[in-house]
Tab-separated table of C-alpha atoms and ligand atoms in Angstrom:
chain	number	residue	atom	x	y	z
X	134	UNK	CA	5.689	-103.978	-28.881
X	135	UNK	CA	3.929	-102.495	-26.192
X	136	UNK	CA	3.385	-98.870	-26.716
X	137	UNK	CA	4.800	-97.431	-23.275
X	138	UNK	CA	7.898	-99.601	-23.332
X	139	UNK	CA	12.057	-99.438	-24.045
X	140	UNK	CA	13.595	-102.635	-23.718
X	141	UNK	CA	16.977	-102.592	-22.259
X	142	UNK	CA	20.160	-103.639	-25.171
X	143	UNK	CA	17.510	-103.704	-27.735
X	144	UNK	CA	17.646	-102.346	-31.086
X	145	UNK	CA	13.750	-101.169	-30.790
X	146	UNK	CA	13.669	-100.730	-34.767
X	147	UNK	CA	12.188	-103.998	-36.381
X	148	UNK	CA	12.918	-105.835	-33.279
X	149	UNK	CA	10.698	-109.183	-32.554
X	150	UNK	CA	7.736	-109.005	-30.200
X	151	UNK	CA	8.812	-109.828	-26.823
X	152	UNK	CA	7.219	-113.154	-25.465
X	153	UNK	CA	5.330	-112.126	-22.341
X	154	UNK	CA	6.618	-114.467	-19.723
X	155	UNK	CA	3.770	-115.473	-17.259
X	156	UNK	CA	5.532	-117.650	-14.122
X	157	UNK	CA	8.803	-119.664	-13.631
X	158	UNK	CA	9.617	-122.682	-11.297
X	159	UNK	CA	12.623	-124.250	-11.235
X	160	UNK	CA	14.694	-124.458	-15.008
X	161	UNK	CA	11.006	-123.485	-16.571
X	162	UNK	CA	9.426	-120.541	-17.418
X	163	UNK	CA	6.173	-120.322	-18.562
X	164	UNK	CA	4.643	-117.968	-21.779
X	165	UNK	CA	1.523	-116.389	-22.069
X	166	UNK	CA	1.072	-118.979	-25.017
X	167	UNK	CA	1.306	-121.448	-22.492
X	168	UNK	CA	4.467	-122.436	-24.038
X	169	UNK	CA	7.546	-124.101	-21.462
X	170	UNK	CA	10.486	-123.138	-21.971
X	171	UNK	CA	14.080	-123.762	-20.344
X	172	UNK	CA	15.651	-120.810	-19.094
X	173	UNK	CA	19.854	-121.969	-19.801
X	174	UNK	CA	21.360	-118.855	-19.003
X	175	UNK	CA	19.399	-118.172	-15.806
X	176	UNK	CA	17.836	-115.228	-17.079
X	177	UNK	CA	20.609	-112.268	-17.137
X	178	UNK	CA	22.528	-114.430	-15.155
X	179	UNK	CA	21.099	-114.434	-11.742
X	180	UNK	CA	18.548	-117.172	-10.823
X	181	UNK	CA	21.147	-119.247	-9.215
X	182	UNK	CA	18.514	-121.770	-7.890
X	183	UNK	CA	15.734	-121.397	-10.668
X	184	UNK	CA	13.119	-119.614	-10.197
X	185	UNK	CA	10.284	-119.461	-7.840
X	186	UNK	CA	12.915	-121.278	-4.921
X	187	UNK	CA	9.479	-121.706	-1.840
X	188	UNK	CA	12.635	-120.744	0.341
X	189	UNK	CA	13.410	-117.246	-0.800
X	190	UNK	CA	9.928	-116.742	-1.343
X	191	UNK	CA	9.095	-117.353	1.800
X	192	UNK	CA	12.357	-115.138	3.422
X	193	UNK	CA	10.836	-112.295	1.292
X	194	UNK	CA	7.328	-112.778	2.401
X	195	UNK	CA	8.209	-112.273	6.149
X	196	UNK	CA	10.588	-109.646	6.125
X	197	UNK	CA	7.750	-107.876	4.256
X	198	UNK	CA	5.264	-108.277	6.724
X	199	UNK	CA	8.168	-107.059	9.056
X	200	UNK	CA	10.046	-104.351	7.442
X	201	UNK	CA	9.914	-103.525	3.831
X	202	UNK	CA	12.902	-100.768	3.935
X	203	UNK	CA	14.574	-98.417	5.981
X	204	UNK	CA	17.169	-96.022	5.192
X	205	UNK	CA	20.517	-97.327	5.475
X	206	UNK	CA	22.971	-94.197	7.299
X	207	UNK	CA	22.928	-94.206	10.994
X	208	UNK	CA	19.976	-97.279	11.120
X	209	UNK	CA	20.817	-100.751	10.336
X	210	UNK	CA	18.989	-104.292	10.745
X	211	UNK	CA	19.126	-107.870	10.687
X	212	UNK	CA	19.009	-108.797	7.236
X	213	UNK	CA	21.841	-106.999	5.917
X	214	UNK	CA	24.228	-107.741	9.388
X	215	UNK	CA	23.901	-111.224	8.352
X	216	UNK	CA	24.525	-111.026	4.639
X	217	UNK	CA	27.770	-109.006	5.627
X	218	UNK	CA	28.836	-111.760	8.479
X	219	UNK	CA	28.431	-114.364	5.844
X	220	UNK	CA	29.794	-112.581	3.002
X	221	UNK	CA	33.078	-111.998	5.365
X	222	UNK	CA	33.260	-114.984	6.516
X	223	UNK	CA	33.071	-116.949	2.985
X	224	UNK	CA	35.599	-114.238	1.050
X	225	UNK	CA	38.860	-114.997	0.870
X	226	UNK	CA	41.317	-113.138	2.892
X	227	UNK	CA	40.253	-109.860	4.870
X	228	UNK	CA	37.999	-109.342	2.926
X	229	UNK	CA	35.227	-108.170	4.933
X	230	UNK	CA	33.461	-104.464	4.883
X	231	UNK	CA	30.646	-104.781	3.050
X	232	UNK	CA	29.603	-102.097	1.043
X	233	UNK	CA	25.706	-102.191	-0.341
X	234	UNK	CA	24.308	-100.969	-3.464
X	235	UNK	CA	21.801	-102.245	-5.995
X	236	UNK	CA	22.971	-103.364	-9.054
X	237	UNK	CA	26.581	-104.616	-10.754
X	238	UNK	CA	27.276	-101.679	-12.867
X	239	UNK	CA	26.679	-99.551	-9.022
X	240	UNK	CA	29.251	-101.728	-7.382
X	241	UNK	CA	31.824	-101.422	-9.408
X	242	UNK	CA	31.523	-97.125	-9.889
X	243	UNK	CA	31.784	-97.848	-5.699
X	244	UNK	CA	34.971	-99.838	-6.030
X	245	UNK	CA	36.538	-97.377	-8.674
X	246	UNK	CA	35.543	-94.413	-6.393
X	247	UNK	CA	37.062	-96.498	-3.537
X	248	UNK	CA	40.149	-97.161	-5.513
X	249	UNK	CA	41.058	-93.715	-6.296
X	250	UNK	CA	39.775	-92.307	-2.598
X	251	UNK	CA	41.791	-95.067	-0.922
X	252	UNK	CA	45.178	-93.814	-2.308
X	253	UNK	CA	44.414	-90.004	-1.717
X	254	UNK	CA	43.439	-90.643	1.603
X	255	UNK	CA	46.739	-91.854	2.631
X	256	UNK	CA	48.498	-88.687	0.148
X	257	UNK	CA	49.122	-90.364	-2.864
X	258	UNK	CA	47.164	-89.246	-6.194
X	259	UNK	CA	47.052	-92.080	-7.759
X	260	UNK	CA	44.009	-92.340	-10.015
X	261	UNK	CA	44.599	-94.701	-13.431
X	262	UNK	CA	43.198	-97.882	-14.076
X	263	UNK	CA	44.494	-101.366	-15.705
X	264	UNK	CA	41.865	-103.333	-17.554
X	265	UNK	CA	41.121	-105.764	-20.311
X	266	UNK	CA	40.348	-105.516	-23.256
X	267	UNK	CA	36.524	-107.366	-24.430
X	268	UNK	CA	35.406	-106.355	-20.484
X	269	UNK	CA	32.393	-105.546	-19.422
X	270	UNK	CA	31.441	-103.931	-16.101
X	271	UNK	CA	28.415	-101.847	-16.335
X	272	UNK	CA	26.529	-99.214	-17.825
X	273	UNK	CA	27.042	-95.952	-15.616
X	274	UNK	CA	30.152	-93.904	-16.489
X	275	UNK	CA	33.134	-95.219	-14.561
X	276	UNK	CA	31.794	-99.194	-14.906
X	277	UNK	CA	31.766	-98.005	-18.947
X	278	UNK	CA	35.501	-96.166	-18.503
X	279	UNK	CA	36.262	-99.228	-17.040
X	280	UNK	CA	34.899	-101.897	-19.364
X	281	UNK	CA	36.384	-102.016	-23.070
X	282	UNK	CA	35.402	-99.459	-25.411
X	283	UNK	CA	32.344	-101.168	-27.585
X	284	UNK	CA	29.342	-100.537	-29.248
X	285	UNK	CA	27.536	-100.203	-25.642
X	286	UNK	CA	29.853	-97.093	-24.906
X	287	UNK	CA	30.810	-95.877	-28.200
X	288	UNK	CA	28.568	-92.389	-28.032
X	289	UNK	CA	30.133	-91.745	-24.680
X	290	UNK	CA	33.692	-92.200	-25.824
X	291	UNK	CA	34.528	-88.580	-25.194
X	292	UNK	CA	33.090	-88.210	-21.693
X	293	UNK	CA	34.918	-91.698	-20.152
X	294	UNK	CA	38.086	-91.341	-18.358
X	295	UNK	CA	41.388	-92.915	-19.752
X	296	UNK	CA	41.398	-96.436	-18.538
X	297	UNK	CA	44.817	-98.235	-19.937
X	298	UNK	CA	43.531	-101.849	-21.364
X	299	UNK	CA	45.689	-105.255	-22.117
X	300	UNK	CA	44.674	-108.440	-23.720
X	301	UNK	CA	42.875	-110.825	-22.025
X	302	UNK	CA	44.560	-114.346	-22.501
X	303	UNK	CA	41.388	-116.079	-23.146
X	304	UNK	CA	41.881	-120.078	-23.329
X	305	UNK	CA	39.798	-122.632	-24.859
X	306	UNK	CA	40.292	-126.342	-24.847
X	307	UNK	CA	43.052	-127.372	-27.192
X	308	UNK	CA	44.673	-123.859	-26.954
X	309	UNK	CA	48.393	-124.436	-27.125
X	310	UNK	CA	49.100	-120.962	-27.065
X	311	UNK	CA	48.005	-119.994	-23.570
X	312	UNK	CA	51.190	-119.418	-21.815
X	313	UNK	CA	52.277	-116.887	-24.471
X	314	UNK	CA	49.190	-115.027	-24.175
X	315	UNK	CA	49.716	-114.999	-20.479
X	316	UNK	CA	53.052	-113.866	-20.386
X	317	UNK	CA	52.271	-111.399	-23.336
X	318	UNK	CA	49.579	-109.846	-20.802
X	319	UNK	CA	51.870	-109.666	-17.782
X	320	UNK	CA	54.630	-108.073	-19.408
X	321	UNK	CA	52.564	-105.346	-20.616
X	322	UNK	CA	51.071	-104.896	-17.305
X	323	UNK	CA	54.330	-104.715	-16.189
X	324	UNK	CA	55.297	-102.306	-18.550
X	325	UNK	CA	52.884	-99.994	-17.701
X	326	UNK	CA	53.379	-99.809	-13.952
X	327	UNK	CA	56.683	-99.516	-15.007
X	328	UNK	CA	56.446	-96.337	-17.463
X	329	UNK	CA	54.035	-94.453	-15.071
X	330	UNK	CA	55.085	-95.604	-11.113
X	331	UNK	CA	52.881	-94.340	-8.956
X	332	UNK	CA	50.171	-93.208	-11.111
X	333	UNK	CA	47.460	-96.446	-11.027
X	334	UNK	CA	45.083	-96.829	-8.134
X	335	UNK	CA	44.080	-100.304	-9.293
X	336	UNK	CA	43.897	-102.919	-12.280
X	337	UNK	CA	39.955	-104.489	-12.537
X	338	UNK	CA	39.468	-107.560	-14.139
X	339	UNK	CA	36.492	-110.002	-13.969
X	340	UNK	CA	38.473	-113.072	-12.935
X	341	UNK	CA	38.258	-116.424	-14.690
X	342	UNK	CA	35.494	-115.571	-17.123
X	343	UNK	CA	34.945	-112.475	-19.316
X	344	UNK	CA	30.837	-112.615	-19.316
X	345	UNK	CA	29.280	-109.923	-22.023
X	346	UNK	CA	32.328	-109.835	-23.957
X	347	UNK	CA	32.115	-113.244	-25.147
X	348	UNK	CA	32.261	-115.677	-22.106
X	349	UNK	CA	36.086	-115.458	-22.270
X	350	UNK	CA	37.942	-117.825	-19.996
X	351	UNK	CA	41.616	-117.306	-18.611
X	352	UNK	CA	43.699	-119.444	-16.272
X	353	UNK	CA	43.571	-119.162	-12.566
X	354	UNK	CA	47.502	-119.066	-12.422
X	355	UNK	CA	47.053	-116.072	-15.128
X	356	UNK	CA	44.967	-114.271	-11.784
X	357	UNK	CA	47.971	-115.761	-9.524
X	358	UNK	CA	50.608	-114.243	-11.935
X	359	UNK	CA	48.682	-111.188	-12.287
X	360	UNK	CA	48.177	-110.441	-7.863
X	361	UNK	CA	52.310	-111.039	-7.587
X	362	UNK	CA	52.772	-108.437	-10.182
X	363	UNK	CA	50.208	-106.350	-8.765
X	364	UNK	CA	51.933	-106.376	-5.369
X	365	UNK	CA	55.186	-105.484	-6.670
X	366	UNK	CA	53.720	-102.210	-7.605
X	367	UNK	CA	51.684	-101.442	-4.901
X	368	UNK	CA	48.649	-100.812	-6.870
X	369	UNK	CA	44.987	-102.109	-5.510
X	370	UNK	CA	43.402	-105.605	-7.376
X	371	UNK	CA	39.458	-105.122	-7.927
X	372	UNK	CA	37.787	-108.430	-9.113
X	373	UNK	CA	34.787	-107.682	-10.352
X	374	UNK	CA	32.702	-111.024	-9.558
X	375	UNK	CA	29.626	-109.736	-10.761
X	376	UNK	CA	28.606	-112.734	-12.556
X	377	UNK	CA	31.476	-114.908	-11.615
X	378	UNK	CA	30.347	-115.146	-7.939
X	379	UNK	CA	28.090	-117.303	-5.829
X	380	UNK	CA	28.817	-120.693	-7.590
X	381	UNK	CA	29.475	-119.597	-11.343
X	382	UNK	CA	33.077	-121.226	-11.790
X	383	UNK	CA	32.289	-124.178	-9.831
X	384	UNK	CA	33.183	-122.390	-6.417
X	385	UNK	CA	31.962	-119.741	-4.465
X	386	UNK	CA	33.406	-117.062	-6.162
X	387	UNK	CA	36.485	-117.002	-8.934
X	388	UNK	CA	38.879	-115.742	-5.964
X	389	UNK	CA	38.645	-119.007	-4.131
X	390	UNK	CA	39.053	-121.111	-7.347
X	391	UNK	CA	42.101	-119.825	-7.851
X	392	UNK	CA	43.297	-118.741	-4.634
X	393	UNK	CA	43.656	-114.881	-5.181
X	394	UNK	CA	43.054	-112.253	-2.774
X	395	UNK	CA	41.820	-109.130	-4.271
X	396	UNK	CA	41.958	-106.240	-2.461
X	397	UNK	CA	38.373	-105.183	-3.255
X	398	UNK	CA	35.262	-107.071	-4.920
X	399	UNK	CA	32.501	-106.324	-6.603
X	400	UNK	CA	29.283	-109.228	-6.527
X	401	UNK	CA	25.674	-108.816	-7.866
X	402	UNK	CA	23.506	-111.028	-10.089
X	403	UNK	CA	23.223	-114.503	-7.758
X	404	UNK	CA	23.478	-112.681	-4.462
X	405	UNK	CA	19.617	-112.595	-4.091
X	406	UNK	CA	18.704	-115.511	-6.266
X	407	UNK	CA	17.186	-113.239	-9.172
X	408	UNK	CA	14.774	-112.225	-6.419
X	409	UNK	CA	15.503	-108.832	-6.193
X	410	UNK	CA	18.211	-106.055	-7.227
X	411	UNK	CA	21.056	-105.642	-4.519
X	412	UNK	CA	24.953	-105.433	-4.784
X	413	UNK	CA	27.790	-105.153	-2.640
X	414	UNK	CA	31.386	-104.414	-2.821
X	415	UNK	CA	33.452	-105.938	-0.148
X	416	UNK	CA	36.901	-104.373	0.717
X	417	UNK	CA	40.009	-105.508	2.647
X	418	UNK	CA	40.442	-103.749	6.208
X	419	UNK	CA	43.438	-102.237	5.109
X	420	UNK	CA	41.412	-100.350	2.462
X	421	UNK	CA	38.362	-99.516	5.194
X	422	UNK	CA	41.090	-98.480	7.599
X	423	UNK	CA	42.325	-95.494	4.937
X	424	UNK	CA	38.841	-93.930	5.180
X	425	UNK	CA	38.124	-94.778	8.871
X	426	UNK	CA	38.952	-90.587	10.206
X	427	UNK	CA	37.811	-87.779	11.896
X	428	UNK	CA	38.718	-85.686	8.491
X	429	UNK	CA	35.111	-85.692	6.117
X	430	UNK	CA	36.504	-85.488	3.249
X	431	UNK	CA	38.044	-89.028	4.095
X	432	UNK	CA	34.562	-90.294	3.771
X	433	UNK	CA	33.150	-91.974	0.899
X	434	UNK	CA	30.389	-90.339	0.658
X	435	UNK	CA	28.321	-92.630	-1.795
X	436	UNK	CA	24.881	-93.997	-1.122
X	437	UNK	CA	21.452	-94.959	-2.794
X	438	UNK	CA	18.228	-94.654	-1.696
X	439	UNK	CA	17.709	-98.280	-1.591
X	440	UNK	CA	20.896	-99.309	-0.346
X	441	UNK	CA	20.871	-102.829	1.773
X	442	UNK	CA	17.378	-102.674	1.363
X	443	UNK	CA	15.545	-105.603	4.201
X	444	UNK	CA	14.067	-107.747	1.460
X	445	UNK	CA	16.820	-107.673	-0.676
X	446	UNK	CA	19.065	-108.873	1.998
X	447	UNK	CA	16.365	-110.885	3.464
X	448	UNK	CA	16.553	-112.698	-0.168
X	449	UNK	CA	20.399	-112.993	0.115
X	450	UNK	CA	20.422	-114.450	3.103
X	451	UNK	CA	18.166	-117.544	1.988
X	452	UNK	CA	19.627	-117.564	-1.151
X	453	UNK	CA	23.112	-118.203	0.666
X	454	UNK	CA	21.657	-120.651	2.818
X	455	UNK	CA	20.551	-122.825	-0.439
X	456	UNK	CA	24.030	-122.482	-1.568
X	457	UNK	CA	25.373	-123.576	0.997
X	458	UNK	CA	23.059	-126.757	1.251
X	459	UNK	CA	23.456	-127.709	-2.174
X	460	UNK	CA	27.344	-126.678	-3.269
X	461	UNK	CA	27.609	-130.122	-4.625
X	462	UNK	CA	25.371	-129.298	-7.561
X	463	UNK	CA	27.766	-126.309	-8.709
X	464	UNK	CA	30.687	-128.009	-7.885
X	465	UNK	CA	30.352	-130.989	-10.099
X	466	UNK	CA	28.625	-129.085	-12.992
X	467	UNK	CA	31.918	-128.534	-14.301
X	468	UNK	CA	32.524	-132.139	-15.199
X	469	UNK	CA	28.852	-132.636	-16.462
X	470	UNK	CA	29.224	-129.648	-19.210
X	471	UNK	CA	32.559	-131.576	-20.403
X	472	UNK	CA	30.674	-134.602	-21.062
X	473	UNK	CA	27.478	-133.227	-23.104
X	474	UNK	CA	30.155	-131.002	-24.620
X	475	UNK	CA	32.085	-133.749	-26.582
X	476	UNK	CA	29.429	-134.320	-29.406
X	477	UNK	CA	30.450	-130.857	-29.930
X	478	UNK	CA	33.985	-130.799	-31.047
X	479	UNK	CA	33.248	-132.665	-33.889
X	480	UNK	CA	30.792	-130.744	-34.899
X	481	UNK	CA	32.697	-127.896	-38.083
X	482	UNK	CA	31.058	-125.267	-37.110
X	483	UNK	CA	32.029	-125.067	-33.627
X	484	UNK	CA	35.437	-123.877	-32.359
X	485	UNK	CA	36.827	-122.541	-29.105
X	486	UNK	CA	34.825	-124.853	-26.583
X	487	UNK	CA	35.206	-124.007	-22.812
X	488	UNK	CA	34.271	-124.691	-19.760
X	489	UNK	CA	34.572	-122.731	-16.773
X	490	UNK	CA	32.420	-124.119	-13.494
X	491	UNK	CA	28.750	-123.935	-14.056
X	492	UNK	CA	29.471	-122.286	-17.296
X	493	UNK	CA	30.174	-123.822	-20.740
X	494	UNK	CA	30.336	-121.834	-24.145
X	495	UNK	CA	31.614	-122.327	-27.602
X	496	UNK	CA	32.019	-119.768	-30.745
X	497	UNK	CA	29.961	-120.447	-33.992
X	498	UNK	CA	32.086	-120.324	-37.475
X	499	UNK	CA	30.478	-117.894	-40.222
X	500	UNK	CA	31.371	-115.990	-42.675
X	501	UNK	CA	31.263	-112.851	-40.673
X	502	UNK	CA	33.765	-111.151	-37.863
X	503	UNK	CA	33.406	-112.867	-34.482
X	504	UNK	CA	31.882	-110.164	-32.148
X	505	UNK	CA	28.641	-108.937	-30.678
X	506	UNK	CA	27.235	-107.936	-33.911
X	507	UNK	CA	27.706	-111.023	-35.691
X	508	UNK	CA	24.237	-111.746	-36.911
X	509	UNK	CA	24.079	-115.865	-35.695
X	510	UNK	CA	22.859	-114.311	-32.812
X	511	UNK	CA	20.316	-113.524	-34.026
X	512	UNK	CA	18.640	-116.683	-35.610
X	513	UNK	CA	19.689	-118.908	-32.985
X	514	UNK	CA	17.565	-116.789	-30.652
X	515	UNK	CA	14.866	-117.008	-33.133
X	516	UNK	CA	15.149	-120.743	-33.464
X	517	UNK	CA	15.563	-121.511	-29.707
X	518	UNK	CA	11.855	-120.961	-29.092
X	519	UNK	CA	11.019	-124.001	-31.373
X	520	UNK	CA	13.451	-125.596	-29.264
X	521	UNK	CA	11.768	-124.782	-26.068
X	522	UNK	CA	14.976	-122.733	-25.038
X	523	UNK	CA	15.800	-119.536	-23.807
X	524	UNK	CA	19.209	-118.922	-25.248
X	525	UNK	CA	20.552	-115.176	-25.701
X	526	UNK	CA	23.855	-115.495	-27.780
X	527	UNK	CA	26.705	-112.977	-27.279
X	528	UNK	CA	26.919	-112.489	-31.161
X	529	UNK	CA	28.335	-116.370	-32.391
X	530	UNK	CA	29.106	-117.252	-28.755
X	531	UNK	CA	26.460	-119.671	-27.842
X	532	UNK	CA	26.307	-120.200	-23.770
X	533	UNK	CA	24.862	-122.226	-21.301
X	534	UNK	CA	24.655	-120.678	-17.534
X	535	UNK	CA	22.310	-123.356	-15.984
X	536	UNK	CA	20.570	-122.222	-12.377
X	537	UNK	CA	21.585	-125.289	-10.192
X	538	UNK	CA	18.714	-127.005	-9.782
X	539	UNK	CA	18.723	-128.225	-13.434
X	540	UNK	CA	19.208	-132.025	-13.072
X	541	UNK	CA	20.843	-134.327	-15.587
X	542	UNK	CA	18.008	-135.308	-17.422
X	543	UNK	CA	17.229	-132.028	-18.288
X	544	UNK	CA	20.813	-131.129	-19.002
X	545	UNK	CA	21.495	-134.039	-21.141
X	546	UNK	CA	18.027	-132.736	-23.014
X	547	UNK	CA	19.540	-128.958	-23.037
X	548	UNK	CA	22.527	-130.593	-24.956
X	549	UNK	CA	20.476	-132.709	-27.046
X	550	UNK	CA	18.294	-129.535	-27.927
X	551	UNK	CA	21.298	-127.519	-28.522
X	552	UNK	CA	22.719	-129.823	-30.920
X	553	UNK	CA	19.845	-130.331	-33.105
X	554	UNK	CA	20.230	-126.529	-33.555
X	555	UNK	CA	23.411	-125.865	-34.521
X	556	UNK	CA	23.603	-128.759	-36.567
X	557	UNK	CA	20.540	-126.939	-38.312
X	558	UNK	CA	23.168	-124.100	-38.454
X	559	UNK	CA	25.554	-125.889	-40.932
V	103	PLP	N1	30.122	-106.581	-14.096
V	103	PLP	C1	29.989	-107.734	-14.760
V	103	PLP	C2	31.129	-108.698	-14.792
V	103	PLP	C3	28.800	-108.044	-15.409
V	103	PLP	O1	28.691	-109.194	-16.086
V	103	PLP	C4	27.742	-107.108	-15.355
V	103	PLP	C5	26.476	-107.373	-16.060
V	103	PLP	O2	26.357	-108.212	-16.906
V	103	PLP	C6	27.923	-105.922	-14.641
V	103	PLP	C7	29.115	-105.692	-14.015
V	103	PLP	C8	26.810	-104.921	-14.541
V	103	PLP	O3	25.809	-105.431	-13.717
V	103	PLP	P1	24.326	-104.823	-13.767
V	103	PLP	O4	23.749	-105.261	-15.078
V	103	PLP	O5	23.642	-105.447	-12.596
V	103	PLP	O6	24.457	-103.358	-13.641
C-alpha cells in the first residue's frame, strides 16, 4: 500500500495491494505485471466506450491546446453550449436547463437544493423528500440524506435530514410477486402525501435500476405508476440517472425507456466517457422559470470552481457523438446478456437473475445475510484476477456493466469466465 495513499470505500486495515493499472484500450486494461485484464463493469461505471476511445482523446487534446478552463458565471463557451443543446434536445419532455457540476453525488445535492428552492420561490415551504429504501445517491450530505441509511452513512446518521423511504419493488426474472410489491410501494407513497399534504418538495428515485445497493431492477410501469401519483400531489419527480443514463438500460437514459418525464435529472458517470469528472442536472422550464427574478434570494446560488469545465464538456460532446453513432450496440445488449445468462439459472447457487439494458446481475446463495457486507465479495474479487477479470461485487451481487465496444466474442468469453468461477463457488 503506498505510503501517501487512502483509497476511496476501502477498509485500509489488511486490505490487498492495489494492482497498479498501467494503460487501457478498449474492454482491456493493462497491469504493471503486464497482466490483461477485462474491465466488465466499466470501471466505476463510466467508460461507456472502453477506454482510450482515439475520438475523445483527440476532442480533449484540442480543446486543451485551446482553452483548458474558464470560470463558468457571466463567461461561457462552446463546449458546454453544445453539451446543453444536445442534452435538451435528447431528454424527454422540457427538460432542458442544464445545470453543471462535477461529480454524481454534486448533482444530486443541486437537484435537492433545487427541489426545496423551487417550491419556496413560488411561497410554499415545502421541503421533505420520498425515497427508497437500498438507494444510493452520493457521498456529500443531502445525496447521503437522500440515499438509504447504510454502512456508508451510518456515522453521519445524526447530522442527515429526515428523508421518508419506501420499498423498492425490485424484480428479477421469474418474480411472480412484482405487482404486489408495486402496488405495496404506491400505496405507501400515497399514504404519505396523503398524511402530510403539502409538506414534500420531491420523491428521488434512480429509475429502473438501483446501482450500489445491489443492482436492483423495477418495472418501467412501476416509474409510470409512480409520475401519475406524483402529479396528483403536486410534488416534483427527481430521477437520479447517474449511472442509469447514456445507454445503461438499453436507451439513452431510464426516462425514455419507460416514457417518464421527471421534472428534474441528475446524470454523471458516462457523460464524458470516463474521460474526465463532470455532471449536470437538467430541469424542466417550469422549474427554471420559479428562479428566473429580479429578487436574489430567488437565485440558486450554487457553483464549483470547475463547473462546465472546456475539456470536460469537450469530452462529452465526443462522447455523445459515439453514442449516437453506435446506439445499436447498447440497444441490443439487452438480448445478448439473456442469452449468456441461461447457463446460469441452473446453476444452485445463483438466484434473482436480471437484466436491465446493458446491465445484467444475479445474487450468490451463502450462508450469510444478502447485503454489502456479505463476504463472497470478497473472494470473487480475489479470484477474478486469475480469471483475467475486473469484477467488483456489491456484497453476493455479482454484475456485469460492459462499455459498448465489448463484442460478442469477448462477451461470450466474459460469460464463459464468469461461470467457471462461480461454479468454483459451489
Ligand atoms: N447517484 C447514483 C445513482 C450513483 O450510482 C452514484 C455513484 O455510484 C452517485 C449518485 C454518486 O456519484 P459520484 O460517485 O460521481 O459522486
Amino acid at each position: 500500500m503506498h505510503p501517501n495513499i487512502w483509497h476511496p470505500f476501502t477498509i485500509q486495515k489488511g486490505a490487498a495491494e492495489p494492482l497498479k493499472v498501467v494503460s487501457g484500450k478498449g474492454l482491456w486494461l493493462e497491469l504493471e505485471s503486464g497482466h490483461k485484464i477485462a474491465d466488465c463493469i466499466s470501471s466505476w461505471w463510466v467508460n461507456i466506450h472502453g477506454h482510450a476511445h482515439p475520438d475523445i482523446v483527440d476532442a480533449i487534446h484540442e480543446q486543451a491546446r485551446t482553452l483548458e478552463h474558464v470560470l463558468f458565471a457571466n463567461y461561457t463557451h462552446d463546449p458546454a453550449e453544445k453539451v446543453a443543446e444536445v442534452l435538451a434536445e435528447k431528454l424527454p419532455g422540457n427538460l432542458n436547463r442544464v445545470f453543471y457540476s462535477d461529480n454524481g453525488s454534486t448533482a444530486v445535492e443541486v437537484a435537492l437544493k433545487m427541489a426545496v428552492q423551487y417550491w419556496q420561490n413560488k411561497g410554499e415551504k415545502k421541503s421533505r423528500f420520498i425515497a427508497f429504501n437500498g438507494s444510493y445517491h452520493g457521498d456529500t450530505f443531502g445525496a447521503m440524506s437522500a440515499g438509504s441509511r447504510s454502512v456508508f452513512s451510518d456515522v453521519f446518521r445524526d447530522m442527515l435530514f429526515n428523508v421518508d423511504f419506501v420499498d423498492f419493488p425490485e424484480t428479477w426474472e421469474g418474480d411472480d410477486e412484482m405487482g404486489e410489491k408495486e402496488d405495496r410501494a404506491i400505496e405507501a407513497i400515497e399514504q404519505l402525501l396523503v398524511e402530510n399534504q403539502d409538506e414534500y418538495a420531491a420523491i428521488i428515485i434512480e429509475p429502473l435500476v438501483q446501482g450500489a445497493g445491489g443492482m436492483r431492477i423495477c418495472s418501467e410501469e412501476f416509474l409510470q405508476k409512480l409520475h401519475w401519483v406524483n402529479r396528483q400531489f403536486d410534488t416534483l419527480l427527481i430521477f437520479d440517472e447517474v449511472m442509469t443514463g447514456f445507454g445503461r438500460t438499453g436507451s439513452w437514459f431510464a426516462s425514455e425507456r419507460a416514457q417518464v418525464k421527471p421534472d428534474i435529472i441528475c446524470l454523471a458517470k458516462g457523460l464524458t466517457g470516463g474521460f474526465l469528472p463532470l455532471s449536470v442536472t437538467v430541469c424542466a422550464d417550469e422549474v427554471y422559470q420559479a428562479f428566473y427574478s429580479d429578487d436574489p434570494v430567488k437565485t440558486l446560488w450554487h457553483g464549483h470552481s470547475y463547473t462546465a469545465n472546456p475539456l470536460g464538456c469537450a469530452a462529452a460532446v465526443a462522447s455523445l457523438k459515439l453514442l449516437e453513432k453506435t446506439s445499436e450496440r447498447f440497444q441490443s445488449m439487452e438480448q445478448k446478456h439473456r442469452i449468456c445468462l441461461k447457463p446460469f439459472s441452473e446453476m444452485k447457487s445463483v438466484e434473482k437473475i436480471r437484466v436491465k439494458g446493458t446491465i445484467a446481475a444475479f445474487d450468490i446463495k451463502n450462508e450469510e445475510k444478502s447485503g454489502y457486507l456479505n463476504s463472497v465479495a470478497k473472494i470473487i474479487k480475489e479470484k477474478c484476477i486469475d480469471k483475467n477479470l475486473l469484477l467488483r461485487p456489491l456484497g453476493n451481487t455479482l454484475y456485469l456493466m460492459p462499455p459498448y465496444c465489448i463484442t460478442d466474442d469477448e462477451l461470450s468469453w466474459v460469460y464463459s469466465q464468469v461461470e467457471e468461477l462461480v461454479s468454483e463457488l459451489e
